[in-house]
Short mmCIF file of N, CA and C in Angstrom, two decimals:
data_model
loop_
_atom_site.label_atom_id
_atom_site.label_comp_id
_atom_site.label_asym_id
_atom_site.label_seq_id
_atom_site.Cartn_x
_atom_site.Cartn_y
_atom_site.Cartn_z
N UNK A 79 24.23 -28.05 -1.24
CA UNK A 79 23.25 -27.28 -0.49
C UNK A 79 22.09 -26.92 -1.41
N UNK A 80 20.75 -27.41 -0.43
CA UNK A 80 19.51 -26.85 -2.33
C UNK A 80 19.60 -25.27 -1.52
N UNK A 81 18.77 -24.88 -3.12
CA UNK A 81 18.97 -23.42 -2.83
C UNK A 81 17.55 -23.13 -1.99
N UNK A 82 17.44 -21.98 -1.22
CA UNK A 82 16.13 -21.82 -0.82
C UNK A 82 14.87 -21.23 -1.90
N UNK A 83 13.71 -21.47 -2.00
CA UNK A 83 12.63 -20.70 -2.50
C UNK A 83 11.93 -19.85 -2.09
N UNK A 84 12.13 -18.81 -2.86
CA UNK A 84 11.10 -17.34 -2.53
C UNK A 84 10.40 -17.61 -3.39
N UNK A 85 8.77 -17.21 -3.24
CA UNK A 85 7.72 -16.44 -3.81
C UNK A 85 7.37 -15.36 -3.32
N UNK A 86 7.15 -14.22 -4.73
CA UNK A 86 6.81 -13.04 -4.02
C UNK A 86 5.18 -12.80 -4.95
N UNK A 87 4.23 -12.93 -4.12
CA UNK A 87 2.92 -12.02 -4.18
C UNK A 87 2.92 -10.96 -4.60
N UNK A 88 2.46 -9.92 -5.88
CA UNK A 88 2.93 -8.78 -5.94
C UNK A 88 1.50 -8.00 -6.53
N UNK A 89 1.15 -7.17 -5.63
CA UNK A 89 -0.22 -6.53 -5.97
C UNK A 89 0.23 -5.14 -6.89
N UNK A 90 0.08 -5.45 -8.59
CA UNK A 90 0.63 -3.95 -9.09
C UNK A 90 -0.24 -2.92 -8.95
N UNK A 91 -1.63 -2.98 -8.23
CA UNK A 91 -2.57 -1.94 -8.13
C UNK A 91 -2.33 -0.70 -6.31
N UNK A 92 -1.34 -1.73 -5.77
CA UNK A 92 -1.42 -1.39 -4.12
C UNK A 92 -0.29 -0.26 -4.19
N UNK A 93 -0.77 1.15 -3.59
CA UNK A 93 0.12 1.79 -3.32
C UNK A 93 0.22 2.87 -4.71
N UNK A 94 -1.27 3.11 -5.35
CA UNK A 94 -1.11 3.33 -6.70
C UNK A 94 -0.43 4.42 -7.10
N UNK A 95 0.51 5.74 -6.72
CA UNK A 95 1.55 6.41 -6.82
C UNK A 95 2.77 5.85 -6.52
N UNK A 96 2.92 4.89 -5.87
CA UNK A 96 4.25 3.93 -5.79
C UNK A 96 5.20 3.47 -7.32
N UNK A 97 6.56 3.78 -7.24
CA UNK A 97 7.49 3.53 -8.26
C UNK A 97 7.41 1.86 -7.50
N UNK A 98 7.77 1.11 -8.61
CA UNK A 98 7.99 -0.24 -8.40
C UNK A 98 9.43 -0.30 -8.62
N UNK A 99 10.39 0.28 -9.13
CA UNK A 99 11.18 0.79 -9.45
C UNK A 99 12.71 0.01 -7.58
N UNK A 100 12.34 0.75 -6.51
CA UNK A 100 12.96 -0.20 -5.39
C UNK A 100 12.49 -1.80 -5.08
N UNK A 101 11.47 -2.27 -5.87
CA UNK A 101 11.12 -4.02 -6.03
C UNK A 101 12.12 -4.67 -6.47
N UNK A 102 12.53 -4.00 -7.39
CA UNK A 102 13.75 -4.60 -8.52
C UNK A 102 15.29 -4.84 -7.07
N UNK A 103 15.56 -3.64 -6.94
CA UNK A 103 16.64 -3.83 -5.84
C UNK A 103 15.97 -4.64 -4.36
N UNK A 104 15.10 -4.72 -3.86
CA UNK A 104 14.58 -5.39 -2.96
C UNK A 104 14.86 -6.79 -3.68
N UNK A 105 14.48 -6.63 -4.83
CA UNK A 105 14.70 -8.77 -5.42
C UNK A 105 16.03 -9.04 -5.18
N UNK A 106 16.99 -8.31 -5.58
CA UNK A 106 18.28 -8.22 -5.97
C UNK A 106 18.86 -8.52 -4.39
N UNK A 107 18.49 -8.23 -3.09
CA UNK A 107 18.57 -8.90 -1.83
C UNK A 107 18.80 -9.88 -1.70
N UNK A 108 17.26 -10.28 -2.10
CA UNK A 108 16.53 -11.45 -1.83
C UNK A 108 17.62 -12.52 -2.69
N UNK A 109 18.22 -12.15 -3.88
CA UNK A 109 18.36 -13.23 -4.59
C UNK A 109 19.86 -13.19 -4.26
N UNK A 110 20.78 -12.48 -3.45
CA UNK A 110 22.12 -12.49 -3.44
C UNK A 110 22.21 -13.02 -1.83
N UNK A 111 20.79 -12.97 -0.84
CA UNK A 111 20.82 -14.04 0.09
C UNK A 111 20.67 -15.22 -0.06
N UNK A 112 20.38 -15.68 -1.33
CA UNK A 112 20.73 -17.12 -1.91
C UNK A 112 19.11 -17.68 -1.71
N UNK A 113 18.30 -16.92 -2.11
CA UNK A 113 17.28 -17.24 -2.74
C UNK A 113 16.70 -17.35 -4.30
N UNK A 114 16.21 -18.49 -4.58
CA UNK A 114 15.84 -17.90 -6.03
C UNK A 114 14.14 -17.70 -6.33
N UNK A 115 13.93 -16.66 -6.77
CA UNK A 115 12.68 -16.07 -6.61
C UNK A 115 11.52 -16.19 -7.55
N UNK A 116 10.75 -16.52 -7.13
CA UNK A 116 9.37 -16.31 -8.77
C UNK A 116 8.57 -15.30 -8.04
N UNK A 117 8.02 -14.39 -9.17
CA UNK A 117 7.13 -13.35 -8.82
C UNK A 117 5.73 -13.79 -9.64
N UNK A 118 4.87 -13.54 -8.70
CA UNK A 118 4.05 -13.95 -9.34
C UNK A 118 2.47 -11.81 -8.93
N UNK A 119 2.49 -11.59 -10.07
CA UNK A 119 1.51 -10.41 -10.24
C UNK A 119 -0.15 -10.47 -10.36
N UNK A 120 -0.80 -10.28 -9.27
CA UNK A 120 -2.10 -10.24 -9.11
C UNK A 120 -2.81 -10.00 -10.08
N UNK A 121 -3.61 -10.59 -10.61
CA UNK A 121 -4.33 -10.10 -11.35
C UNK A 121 -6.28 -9.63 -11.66
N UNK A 122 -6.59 -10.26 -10.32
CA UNK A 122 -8.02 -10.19 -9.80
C UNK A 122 -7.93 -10.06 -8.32
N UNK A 123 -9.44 -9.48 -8.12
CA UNK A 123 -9.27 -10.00 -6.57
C UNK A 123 -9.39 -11.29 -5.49
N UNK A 124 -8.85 -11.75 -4.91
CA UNK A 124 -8.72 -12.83 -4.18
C UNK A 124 -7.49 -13.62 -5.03
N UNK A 125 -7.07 -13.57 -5.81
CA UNK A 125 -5.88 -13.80 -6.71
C UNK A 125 -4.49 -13.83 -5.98
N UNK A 126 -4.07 -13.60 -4.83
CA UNK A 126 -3.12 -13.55 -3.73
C UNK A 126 -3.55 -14.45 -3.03
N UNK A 127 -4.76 -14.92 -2.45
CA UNK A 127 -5.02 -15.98 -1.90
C UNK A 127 -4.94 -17.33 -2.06
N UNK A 128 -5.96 -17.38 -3.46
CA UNK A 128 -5.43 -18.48 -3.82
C UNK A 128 -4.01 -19.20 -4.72
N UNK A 129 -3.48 -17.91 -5.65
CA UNK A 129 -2.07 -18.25 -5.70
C UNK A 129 -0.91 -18.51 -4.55
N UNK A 130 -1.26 -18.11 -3.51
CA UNK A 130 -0.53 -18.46 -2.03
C UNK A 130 -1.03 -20.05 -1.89
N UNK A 131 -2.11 -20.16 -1.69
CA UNK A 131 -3.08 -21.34 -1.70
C UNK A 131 -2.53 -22.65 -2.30
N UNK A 132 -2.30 -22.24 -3.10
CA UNK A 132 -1.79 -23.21 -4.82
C UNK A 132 -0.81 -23.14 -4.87
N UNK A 133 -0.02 -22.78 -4.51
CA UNK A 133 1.45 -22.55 -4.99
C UNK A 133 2.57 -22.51 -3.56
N UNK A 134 2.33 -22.03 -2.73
CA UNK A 134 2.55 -21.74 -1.31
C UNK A 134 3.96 -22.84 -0.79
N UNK A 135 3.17 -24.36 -1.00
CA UNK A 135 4.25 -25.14 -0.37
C UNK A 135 5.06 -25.36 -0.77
N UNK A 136 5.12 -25.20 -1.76
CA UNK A 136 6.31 -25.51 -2.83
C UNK A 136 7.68 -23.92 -2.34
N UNK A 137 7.43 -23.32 -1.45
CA UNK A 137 8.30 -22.31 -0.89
C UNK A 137 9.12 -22.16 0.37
N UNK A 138 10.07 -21.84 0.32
CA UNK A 138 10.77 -21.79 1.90
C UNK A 138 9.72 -20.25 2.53
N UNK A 139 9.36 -19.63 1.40
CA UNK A 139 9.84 -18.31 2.10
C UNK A 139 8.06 -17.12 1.19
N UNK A 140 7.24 -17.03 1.34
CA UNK A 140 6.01 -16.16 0.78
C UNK A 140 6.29 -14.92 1.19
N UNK A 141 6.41 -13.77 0.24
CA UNK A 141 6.25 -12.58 0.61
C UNK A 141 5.22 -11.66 -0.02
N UNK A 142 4.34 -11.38 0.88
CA UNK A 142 3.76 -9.80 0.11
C UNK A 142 4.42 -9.02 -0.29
N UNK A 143 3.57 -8.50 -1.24
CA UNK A 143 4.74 -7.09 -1.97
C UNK A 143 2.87 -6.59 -2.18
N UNK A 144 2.52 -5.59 -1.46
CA UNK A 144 1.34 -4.77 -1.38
C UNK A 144 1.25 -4.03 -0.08
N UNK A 145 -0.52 -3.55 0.21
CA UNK A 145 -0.82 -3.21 0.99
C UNK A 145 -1.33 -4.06 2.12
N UNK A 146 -1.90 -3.44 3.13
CA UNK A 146 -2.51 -4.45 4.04
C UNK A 146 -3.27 -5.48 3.91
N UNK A 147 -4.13 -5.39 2.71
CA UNK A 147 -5.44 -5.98 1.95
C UNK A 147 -4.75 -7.47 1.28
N UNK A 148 -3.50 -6.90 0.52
CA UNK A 148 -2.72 -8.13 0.17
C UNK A 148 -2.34 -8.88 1.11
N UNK A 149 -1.45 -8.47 2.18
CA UNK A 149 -0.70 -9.25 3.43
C UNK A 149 -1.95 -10.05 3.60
N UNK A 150 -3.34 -9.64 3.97
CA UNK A 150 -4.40 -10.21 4.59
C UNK A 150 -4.56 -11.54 3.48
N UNK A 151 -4.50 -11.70 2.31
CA UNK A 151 -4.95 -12.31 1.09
C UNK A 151 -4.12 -13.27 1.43
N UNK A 152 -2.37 -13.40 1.45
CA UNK A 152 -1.48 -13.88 1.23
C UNK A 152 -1.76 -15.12 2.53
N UNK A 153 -1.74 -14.22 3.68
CA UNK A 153 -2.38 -15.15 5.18
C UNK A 153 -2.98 -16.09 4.93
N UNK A 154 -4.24 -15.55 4.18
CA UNK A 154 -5.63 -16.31 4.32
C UNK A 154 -5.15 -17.75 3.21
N UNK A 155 -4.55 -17.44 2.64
CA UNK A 155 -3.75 -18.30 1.34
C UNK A 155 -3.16 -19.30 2.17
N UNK A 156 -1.97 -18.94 2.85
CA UNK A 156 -1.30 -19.67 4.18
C UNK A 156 -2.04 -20.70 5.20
N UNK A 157 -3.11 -20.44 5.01
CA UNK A 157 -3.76 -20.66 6.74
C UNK A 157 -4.43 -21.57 5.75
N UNK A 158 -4.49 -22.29 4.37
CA UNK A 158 -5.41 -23.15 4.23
C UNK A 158 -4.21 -24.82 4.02
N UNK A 159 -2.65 -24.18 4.54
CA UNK A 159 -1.97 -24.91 4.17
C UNK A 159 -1.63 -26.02 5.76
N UNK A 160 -1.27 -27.08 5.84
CA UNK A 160 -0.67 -27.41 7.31
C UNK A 160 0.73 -27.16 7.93
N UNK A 161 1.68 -27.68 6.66
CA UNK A 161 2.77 -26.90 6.90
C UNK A 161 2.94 -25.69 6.13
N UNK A 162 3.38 -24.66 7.10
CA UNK A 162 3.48 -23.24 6.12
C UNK A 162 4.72 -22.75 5.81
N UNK A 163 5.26 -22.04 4.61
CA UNK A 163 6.54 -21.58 4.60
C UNK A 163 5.94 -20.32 5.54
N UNK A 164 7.14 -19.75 5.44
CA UNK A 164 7.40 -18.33 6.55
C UNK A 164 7.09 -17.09 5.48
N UNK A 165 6.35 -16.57 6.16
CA UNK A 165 6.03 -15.15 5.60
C UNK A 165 6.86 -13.81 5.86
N UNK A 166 6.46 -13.16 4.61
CA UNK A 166 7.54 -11.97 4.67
C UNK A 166 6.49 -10.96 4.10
N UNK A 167 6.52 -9.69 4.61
CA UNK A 167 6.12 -8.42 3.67
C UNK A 167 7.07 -7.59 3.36
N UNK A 168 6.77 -6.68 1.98
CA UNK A 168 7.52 -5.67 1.42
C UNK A 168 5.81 -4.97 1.13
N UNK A 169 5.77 -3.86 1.71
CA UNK A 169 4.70 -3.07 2.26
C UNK A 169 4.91 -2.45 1.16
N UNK A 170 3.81 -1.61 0.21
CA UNK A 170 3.81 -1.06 -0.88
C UNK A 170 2.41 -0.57 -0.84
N UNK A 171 1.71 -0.69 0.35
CA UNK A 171 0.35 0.02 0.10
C UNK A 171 0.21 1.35 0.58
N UNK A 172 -1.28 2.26 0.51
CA UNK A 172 -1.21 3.54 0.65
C UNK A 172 -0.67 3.71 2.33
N UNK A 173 -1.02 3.13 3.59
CA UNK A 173 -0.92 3.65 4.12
C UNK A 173 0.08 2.64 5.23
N UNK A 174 0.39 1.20 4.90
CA UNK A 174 0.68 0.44 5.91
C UNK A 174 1.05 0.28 7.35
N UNK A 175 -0.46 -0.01 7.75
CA UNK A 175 -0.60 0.46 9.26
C UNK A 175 -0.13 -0.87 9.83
N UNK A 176 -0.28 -1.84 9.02
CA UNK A 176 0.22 -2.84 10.01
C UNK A 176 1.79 -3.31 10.12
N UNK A 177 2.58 -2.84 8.75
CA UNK A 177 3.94 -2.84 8.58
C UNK A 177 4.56 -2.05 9.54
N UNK A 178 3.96 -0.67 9.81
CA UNK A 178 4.52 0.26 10.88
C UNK A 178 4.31 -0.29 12.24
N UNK A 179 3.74 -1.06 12.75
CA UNK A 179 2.92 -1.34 14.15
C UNK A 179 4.14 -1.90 14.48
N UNK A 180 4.76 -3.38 13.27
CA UNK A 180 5.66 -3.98 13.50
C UNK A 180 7.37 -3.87 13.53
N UNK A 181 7.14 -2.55 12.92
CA UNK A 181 8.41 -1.76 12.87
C UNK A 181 9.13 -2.28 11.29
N UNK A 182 8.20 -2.79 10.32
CA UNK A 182 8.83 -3.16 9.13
C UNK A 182 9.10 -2.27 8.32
N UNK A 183 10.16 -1.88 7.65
CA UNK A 183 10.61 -0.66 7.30
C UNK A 183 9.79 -0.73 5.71
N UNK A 184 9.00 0.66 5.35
CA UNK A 184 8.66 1.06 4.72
C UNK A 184 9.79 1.32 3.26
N UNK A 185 10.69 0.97 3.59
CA UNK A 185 11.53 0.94 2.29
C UNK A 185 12.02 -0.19 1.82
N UNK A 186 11.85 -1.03 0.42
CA UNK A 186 11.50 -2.24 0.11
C UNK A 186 12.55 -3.03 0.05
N UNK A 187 13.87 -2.24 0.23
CA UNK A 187 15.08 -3.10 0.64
C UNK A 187 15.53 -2.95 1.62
N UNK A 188 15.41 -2.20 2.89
CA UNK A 188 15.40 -2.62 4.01
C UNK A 188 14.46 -3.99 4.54
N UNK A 189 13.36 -3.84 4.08
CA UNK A 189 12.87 -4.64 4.34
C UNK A 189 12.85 -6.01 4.09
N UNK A 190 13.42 -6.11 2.82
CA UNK A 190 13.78 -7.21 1.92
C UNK A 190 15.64 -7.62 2.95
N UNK A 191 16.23 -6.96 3.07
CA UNK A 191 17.29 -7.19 4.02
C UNK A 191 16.77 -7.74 4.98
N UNK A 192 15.81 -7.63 6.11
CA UNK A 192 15.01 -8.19 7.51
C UNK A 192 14.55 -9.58 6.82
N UNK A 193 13.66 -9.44 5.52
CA UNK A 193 13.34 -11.14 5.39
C UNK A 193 14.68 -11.85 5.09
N UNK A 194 15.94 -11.29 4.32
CA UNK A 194 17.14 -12.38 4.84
C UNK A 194 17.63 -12.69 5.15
N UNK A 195 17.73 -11.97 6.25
CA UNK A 195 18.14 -12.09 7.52
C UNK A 195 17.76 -13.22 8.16
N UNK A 196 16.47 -13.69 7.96
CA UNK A 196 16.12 -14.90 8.46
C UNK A 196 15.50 -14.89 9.79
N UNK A 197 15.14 -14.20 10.74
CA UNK A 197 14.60 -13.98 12.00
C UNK A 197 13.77 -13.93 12.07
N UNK A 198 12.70 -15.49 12.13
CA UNK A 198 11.22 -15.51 11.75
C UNK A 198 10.82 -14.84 13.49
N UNK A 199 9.09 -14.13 13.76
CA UNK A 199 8.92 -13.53 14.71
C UNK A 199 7.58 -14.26 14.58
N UNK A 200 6.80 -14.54 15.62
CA UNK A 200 4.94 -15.34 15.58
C UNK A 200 4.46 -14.41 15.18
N UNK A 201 3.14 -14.19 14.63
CA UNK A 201 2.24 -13.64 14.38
C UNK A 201 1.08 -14.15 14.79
N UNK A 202 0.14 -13.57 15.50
CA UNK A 202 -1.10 -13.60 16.09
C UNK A 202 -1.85 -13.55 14.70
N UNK A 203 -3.05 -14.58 14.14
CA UNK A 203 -3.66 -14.54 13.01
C UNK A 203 -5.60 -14.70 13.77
N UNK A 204 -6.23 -13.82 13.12
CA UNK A 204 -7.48 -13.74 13.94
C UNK A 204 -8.30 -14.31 12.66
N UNK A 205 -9.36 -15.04 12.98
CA UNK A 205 -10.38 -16.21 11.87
C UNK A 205 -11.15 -15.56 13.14
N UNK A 206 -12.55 -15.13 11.84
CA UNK A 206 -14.11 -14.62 12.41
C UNK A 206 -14.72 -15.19 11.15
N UNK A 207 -15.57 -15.64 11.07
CA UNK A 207 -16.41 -16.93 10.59
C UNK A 207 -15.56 -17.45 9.17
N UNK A 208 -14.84 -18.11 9.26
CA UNK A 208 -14.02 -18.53 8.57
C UNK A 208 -13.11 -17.72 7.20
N UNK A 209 -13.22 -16.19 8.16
CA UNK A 209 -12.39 -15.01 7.40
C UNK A 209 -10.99 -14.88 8.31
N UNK A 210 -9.74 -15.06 7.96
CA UNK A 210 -9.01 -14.97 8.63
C UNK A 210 -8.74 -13.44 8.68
N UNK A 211 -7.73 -12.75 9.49
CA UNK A 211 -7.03 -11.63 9.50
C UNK A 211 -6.00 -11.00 10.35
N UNK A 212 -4.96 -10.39 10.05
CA UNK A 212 -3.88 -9.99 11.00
C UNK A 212 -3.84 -9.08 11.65
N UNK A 213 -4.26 -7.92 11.41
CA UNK A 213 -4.67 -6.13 11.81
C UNK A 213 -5.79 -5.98 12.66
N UNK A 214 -7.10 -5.68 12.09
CA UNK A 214 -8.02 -5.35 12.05
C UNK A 214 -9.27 -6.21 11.24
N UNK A 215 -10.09 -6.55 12.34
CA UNK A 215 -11.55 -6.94 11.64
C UNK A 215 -12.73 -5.83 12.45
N UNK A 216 -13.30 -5.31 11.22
CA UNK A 216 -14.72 -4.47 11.80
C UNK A 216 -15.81 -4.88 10.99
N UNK A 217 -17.20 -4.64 11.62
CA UNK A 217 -18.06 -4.93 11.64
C UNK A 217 -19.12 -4.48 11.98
N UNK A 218 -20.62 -4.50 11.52
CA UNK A 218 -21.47 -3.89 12.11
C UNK A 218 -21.67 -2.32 11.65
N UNK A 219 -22.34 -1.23 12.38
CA UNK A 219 -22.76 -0.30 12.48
C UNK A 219 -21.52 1.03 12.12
N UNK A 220 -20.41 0.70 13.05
CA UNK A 220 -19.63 1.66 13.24
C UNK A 220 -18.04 0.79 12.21
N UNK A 221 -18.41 0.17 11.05
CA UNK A 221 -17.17 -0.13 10.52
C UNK A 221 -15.98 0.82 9.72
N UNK A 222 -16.92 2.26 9.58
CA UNK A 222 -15.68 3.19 8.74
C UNK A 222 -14.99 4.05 10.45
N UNK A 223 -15.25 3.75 11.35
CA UNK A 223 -14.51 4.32 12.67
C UNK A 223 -13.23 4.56 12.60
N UNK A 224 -12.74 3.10 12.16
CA UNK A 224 -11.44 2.80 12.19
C UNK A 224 -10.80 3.70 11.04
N UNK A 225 -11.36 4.12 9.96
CA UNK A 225 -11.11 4.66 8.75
C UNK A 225 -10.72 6.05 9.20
#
Protein backbone atom coordinates (compact mmCIF):
# COMPACT_ATOMS: atom_id res chain seq x y z
CA UNK A 1 0.00 0.00 0.00
CA UNK A 2 1.95 3.60 -0.90
CA UNK A 3 1.62 5.71 1.87
CA UNK A 4 -0.51 8.86 1.38
CA UNK A 5 1.09 12.57 1.13
CA UNK A 6 0.40 15.49 3.27
CA UNK A 7 1.66 18.96 2.79
CA UNK A 8 1.08 21.36 5.30
CA UNK A 9 1.27 25.28 4.38
CA UNK A 10 2.15 26.89 7.58
CA UNK A 11 1.86 30.72 8.02
CA UNK A 12 4.16 31.35 11.40
CA UNK A 13 2.97 35.06 11.37
CA UNK A 14 -1.13 34.09 11.34
CA UNK A 15 -2.81 34.19 14.55
CA UNK A 16 0.16 36.17 16.15
CA UNK A 17 -0.70 35.28 20.03
CA UNK A 18 -1.28 31.68 18.92
CA UNK A 19 0.96 28.77 20.73
CA UNK A 20 2.01 26.57 17.80
CA UNK A 21 2.52 24.30 20.43
CA UNK A 22 -1.29 22.05 19.38
CA UNK A 23 0.43 21.91 15.45
CA UNK A 24 2.78 19.45 16.83
CA UNK A 25 -0.22 17.13 18.14
CA UNK A 26 -2.45 18.06 15.12
CA UNK A 27 0.76 16.49 12.94
CA UNK A 28 0.88 13.62 15.22
CA UNK A 29 -2.96 12.83 13.72
CA UNK A 30 -2.17 13.43 10.61
CA UNK A 31 0.80 11.13 10.67
CA UNK A 32 -0.78 8.10 12.75
CA UNK A 33 -3.70 8.33 9.92
CA UNK A 34 -0.99 7.07 7.79
CA UNK A 35 0.10 10.10 6.30
CA UNK A 36 3.55 11.24 5.91
CA UNK A 37 3.89 14.91 6.13
CA UNK A 38 6.29 17.82 4.94
CA UNK A 39 5.76 21.19 6.42
CA UNK A 40 6.65 23.66 4.60
CA UNK A 41 6.82 27.60 6.64
CA UNK A 42 5.95 30.81 4.81
CA UNK A 43 8.25 32.96 4.46
CA UNK A 44 7.06 36.08 2.27
CA UNK A 45 3.99 37.10 1.02
CA UNK A 46 2.35 35.16 -1.73
CA UNK A 47 4.82 32.33 -0.58
CA UNK A 48 1.67 29.86 0.16
CA UNK A 49 0.66 30.30 -3.26
CA UNK A 50 3.17 29.59 -5.08
CA UNK A 51 4.68 26.83 -2.83
CA UNK A 52 1.07 25.18 -3.23
CA UNK A 53 1.67 26.06 -6.94
CA UNK A 54 5.05 24.22 -7.12
CA UNK A 55 4.80 21.67 -5.01
CA UNK A 56 0.97 20.89 -4.75
CA UNK A 57 0.79 17.75 -7.08
CA UNK A 58 3.10 15.88 -5.80
CA UNK A 59 0.27 15.53 -2.66
CA UNK A 60 -2.74 13.45 -1.79
CA UNK A 61 -3.74 15.90 0.68
CA UNK A 62 -2.71 20.35 1.05
CA UNK A 63 -3.46 21.83 4.24
CA UNK A 64 -3.49 25.36 5.55
CA UNK A 65 -2.24 25.88 8.83
CA UNK A 66 -3.14 29.93 9.07
CA UNK A 67 -5.65 32.44 8.77
CA UNK A 68 -8.15 33.18 6.15
CA UNK A 69 -5.53 35.15 4.02
CA UNK A 70 -3.47 31.84 3.93
CA UNK A 71 -6.49 29.37 3.09
CA UNK A 72 -7.10 32.12 0.25
CA UNK A 73 -3.14 31.81 -0.89
CA UNK A 74 -3.15 28.00 -0.63
CA UNK A 75 -6.57 27.98 -3.14
CA UNK A 76 -5.21 30.35 -5.42
CA UNK A 77 -1.98 27.92 -5.46
CA UNK A 78 -4.56 24.97 -6.21
CA UNK A 79 -6.59 26.53 -8.85
CA UNK A 80 -3.43 26.96 -11.09
CA UNK A 81 -3.19 23.10 -10.95
CA UNK A 82 -5.69 20.61 -13.27
CA UNK A 83 -5.68 17.84 -11.13
CA UNK A 84 -5.90 18.97 -7.50
CA UNK A 85 -5.08 17.14 -4.27
CA UNK A 86 -7.84 17.80 -1.62
CA UNK A 87 -7.62 20.55 0.67
CA UNK A 88 -7.63 20.76 4.31
CA UNK A 89 -7.45 23.74 6.91
CA UNK A 90 -6.07 23.91 10.47
CA UNK A 91 -7.33 27.57 11.13
CA UNK A 92 -4.74 29.47 13.23
CA UNK A 93 -5.68 32.98 12.28
CA UNK A 94 -6.98 35.97 14.39
CA UNK A 95 -10.38 35.58 13.73
CA UNK A 96 -11.43 32.57 11.30
CA UNK A 97 -14.57 33.52 9.86
CA UNK A 98 -14.52 31.22 7.26
CA UNK A 99 -13.43 28.02 9.35
CA UNK A 100 -16.47 28.84 11.66
CA UNK A 101 -19.10 29.32 8.73
CA UNK A 102 -18.02 25.70 7.93
CA UNK A 103 -18.18 24.36 11.25
CA UNK A 104 -14.25 23.53 11.22
CA UNK A 105 -13.24 23.23 14.64
CA UNK A 106 -11.03 25.89 15.85
CA UNK A 107 -8.88 23.43 17.71
CA UNK A 108 -5.97 22.08 15.56
CA UNK A 109 -6.54 18.49 16.37
CA UNK A 110 -9.94 18.27 16.06
CA UNK A 111 -9.56 19.53 13.08
CA UNK A 112 -6.64 17.64 11.95
CA UNK A 113 -8.94 14.45 13.07
CA UNK A 114 -11.88 15.80 10.26
CA UNK A 115 -8.98 16.00 7.53
CA UNK A 116 -8.42 12.11 8.40
CA UNK A 117 -11.15 11.21 8.42
CA UNK A 118 -11.20 11.62 4.86
CA UNK A 119 -14.74 13.21 4.02
CA UNK A 120 -13.86 15.48 1.21
CA UNK A 121 -17.04 18.28 1.05
CA UNK A 122 -17.12 20.90 -2.56
CA UNK A 123 -16.18 24.13 -2.07
CA UNK A 124 -17.60 27.01 -4.04
CA UNK A 125 -14.19 28.98 -5.22
CA UNK A 126 -15.00 32.68 -6.57
CA UNK A 127 -12.16 34.19 -9.48
CA UNK A 128 -12.80 38.19 -10.01
CA UNK A 129 -10.29 39.23 -12.58
CA UNK A 130 -8.12 36.48 -12.30
CA UNK A 131 -8.00 36.76 -8.27
CA UNK A 132 -9.45 33.73 -6.97
CA UNK A 133 -11.28 33.50 -3.44
CA UNK A 134 -13.38 31.42 -0.97
CA UNK A 135 -15.07 33.89 1.73
CA UNK A 136 -15.24 37.19 0.76
CA UNK A 137 -14.18 39.58 -2.12
CA UNK A 138 -14.72 43.53 -1.55
CA UNK A 139 -14.20 46.26 -3.46
CA UNK A 140 -14.65 49.73 -4.29
CA UNK A 141 -15.81 52.53 -1.94
CA UNK A 142 -17.27 50.65 0.97
CA UNK A 143 -14.39 47.79 1.31
CA UNK A 144 -13.61 48.13 5.27
CA UNK A 145 -17.77 47.42 5.76
CA UNK A 146 -17.17 44.03 6.03
CA UNK A 147 -14.33 44.80 8.64
Amino acid sequence: MTQKKLLMIVNPTAGKAKSRSPLFDAAAVLSQAGYLLSIHNTAFPGDAAQTTAALGREYDVVVAVGGDGTLNQVVSGLMTMKERPLLGYLAQGSTNDFAASLQIPSNPVAAAALIAKGTPQKLDIGCWNSRYFVYVASFGAFTQTSY
